[in-house]
mmCIF file of C-alpha atoms in Angstrom:
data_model
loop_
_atom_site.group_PDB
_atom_site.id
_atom_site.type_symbol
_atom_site.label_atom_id
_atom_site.label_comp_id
_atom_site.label_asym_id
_atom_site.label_seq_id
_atom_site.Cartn_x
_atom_site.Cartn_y
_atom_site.Cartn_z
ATOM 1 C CA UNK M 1 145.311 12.823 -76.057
ATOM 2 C CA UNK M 2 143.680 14.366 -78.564
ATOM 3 C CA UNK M 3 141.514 11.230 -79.564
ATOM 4 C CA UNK M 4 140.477 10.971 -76.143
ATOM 5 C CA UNK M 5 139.210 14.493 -75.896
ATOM 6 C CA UNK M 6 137.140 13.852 -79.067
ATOM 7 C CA UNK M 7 135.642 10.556 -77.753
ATOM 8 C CA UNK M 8 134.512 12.143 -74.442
ATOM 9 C CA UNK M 9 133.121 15.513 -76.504
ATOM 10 C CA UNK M 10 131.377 12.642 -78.901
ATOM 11 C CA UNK M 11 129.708 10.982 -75.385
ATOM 12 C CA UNK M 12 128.854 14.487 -74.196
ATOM 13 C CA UNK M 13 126.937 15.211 -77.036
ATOM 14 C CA UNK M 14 124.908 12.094 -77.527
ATOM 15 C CA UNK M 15 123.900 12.682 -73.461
ATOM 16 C CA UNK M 16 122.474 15.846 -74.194
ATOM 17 C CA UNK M 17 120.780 14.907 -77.458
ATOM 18 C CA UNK M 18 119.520 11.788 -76.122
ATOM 19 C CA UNK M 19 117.777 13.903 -72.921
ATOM 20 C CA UNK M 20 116.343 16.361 -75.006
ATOM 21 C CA UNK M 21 112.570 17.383 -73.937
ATOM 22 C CA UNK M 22 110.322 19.746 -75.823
ATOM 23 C CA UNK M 23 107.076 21.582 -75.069
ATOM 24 C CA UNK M 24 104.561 20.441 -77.710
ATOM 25 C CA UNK M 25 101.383 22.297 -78.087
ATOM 26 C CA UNK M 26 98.379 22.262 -80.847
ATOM 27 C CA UNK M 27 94.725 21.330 -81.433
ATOM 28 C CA UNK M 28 92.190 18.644 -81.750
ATOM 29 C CA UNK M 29 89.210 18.411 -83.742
ATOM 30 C CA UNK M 30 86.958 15.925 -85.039
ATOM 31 C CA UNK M 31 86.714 14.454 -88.959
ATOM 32 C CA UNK M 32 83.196 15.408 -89.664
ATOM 33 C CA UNK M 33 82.584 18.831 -88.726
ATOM 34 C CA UNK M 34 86.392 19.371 -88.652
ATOM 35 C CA UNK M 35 84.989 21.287 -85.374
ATOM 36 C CA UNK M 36 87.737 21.148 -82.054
ATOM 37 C CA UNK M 37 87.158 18.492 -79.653
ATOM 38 C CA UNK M 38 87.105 20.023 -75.677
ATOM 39 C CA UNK M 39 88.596 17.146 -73.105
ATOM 40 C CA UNK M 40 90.675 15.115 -75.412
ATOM 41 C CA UNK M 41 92.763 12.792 -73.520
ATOM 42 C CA UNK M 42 97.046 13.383 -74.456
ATOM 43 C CA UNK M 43 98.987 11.096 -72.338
ATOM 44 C CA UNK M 44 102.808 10.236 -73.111
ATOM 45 C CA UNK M 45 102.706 6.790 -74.176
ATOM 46 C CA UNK M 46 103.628 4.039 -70.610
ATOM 47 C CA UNK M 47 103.907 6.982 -68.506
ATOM 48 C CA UNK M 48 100.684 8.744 -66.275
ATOM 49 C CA UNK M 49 101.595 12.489 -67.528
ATOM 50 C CA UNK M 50 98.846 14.082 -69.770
ATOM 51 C CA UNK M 51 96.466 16.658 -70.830
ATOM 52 C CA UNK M 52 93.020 17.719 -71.919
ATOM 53 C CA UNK M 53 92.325 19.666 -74.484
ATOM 54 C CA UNK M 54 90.495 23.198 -73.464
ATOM 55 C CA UNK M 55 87.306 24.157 -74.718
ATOM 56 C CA UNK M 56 88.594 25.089 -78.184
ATOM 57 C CA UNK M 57 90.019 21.829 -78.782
ATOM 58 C CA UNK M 58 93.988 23.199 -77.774
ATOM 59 C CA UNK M 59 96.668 21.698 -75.385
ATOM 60 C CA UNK M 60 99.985 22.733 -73.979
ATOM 61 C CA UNK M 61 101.975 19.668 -72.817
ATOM 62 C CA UNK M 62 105.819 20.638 -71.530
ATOM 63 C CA UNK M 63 108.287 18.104 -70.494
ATOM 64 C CA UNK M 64 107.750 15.762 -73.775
ATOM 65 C CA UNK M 65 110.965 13.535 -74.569
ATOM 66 C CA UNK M 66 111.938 13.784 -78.041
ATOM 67 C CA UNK M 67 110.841 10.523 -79.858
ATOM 68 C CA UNK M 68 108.170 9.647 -77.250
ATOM 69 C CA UNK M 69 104.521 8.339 -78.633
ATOM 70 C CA UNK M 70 101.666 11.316 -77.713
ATOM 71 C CA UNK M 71 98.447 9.481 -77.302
ATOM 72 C CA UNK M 72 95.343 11.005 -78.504
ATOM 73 C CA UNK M 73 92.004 9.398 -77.002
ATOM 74 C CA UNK M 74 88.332 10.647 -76.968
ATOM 75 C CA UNK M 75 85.188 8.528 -76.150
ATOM 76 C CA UNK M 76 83.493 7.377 -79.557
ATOM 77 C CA UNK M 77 86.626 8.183 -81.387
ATOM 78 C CA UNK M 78 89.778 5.936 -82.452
ATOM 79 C CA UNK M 79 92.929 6.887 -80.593
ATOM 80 C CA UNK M 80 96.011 8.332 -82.573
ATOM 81 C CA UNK M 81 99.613 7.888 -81.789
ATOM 82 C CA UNK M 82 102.023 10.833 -82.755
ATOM 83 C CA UNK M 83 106.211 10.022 -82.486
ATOM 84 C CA UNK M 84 107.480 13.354 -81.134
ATOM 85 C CA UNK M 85 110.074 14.805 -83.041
ATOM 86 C CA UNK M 86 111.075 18.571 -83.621
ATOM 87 C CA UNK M 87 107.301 19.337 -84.721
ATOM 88 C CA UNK M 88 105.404 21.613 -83.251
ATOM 89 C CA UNK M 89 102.817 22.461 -83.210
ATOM 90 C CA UNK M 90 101.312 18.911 -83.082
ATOM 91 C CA UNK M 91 97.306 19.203 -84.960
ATOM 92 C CA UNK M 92 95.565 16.566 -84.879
ATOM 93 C CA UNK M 93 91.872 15.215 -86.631
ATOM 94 C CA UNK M 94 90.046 12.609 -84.514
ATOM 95 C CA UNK M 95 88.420 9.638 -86.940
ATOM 96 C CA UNK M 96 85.003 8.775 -85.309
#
């Protein structure tokens, strides 16, 4: 009995680790001027949810599944692909 109630508390727990979503917020900015970067595309990788950045380069985006792939994208700059783990805040430096 007391096997069984350890292999169901073992499932329980991998359920709610596995379904885990965080809020991840930070800021964009370019590698030149190292100045932000308003309207930066964040999208979570094969899904349609996303962000912009403001007009100081900073984004809020809620609802992220841990160990899902943030895409940063900007016209004239080189996207960047973040995993998502426990870090936050998530800065990031666009390459031209």
């Amino acid at each position: 009995m007391t096997t069984k109630i350890l292999q169901v508390l073992i499932l329980l727990m991998s359920v709610i680790s596995f379904g885990q979503n965080v809020t991840i917020s930070g800021n964009v900015k370019d590698n030149v001027t190292n100045q932000p970067l308003p309207g930066v595309n964040i999208i979570i990788k094969n899904t349609s949810k996303g962000v912009t950045t403001d007009f100081d380069g900073n984004y809020t985006i809620t609802e992220v599944p841990l160990n899902s792939v943030l895409v940063f994208s900007y016209v004239g700059f080189e996207d960047k692909e973040i995993v998502v783990k426990n870090n936050n805040p998530i800065n990031v430096v666009l390459v031209e």
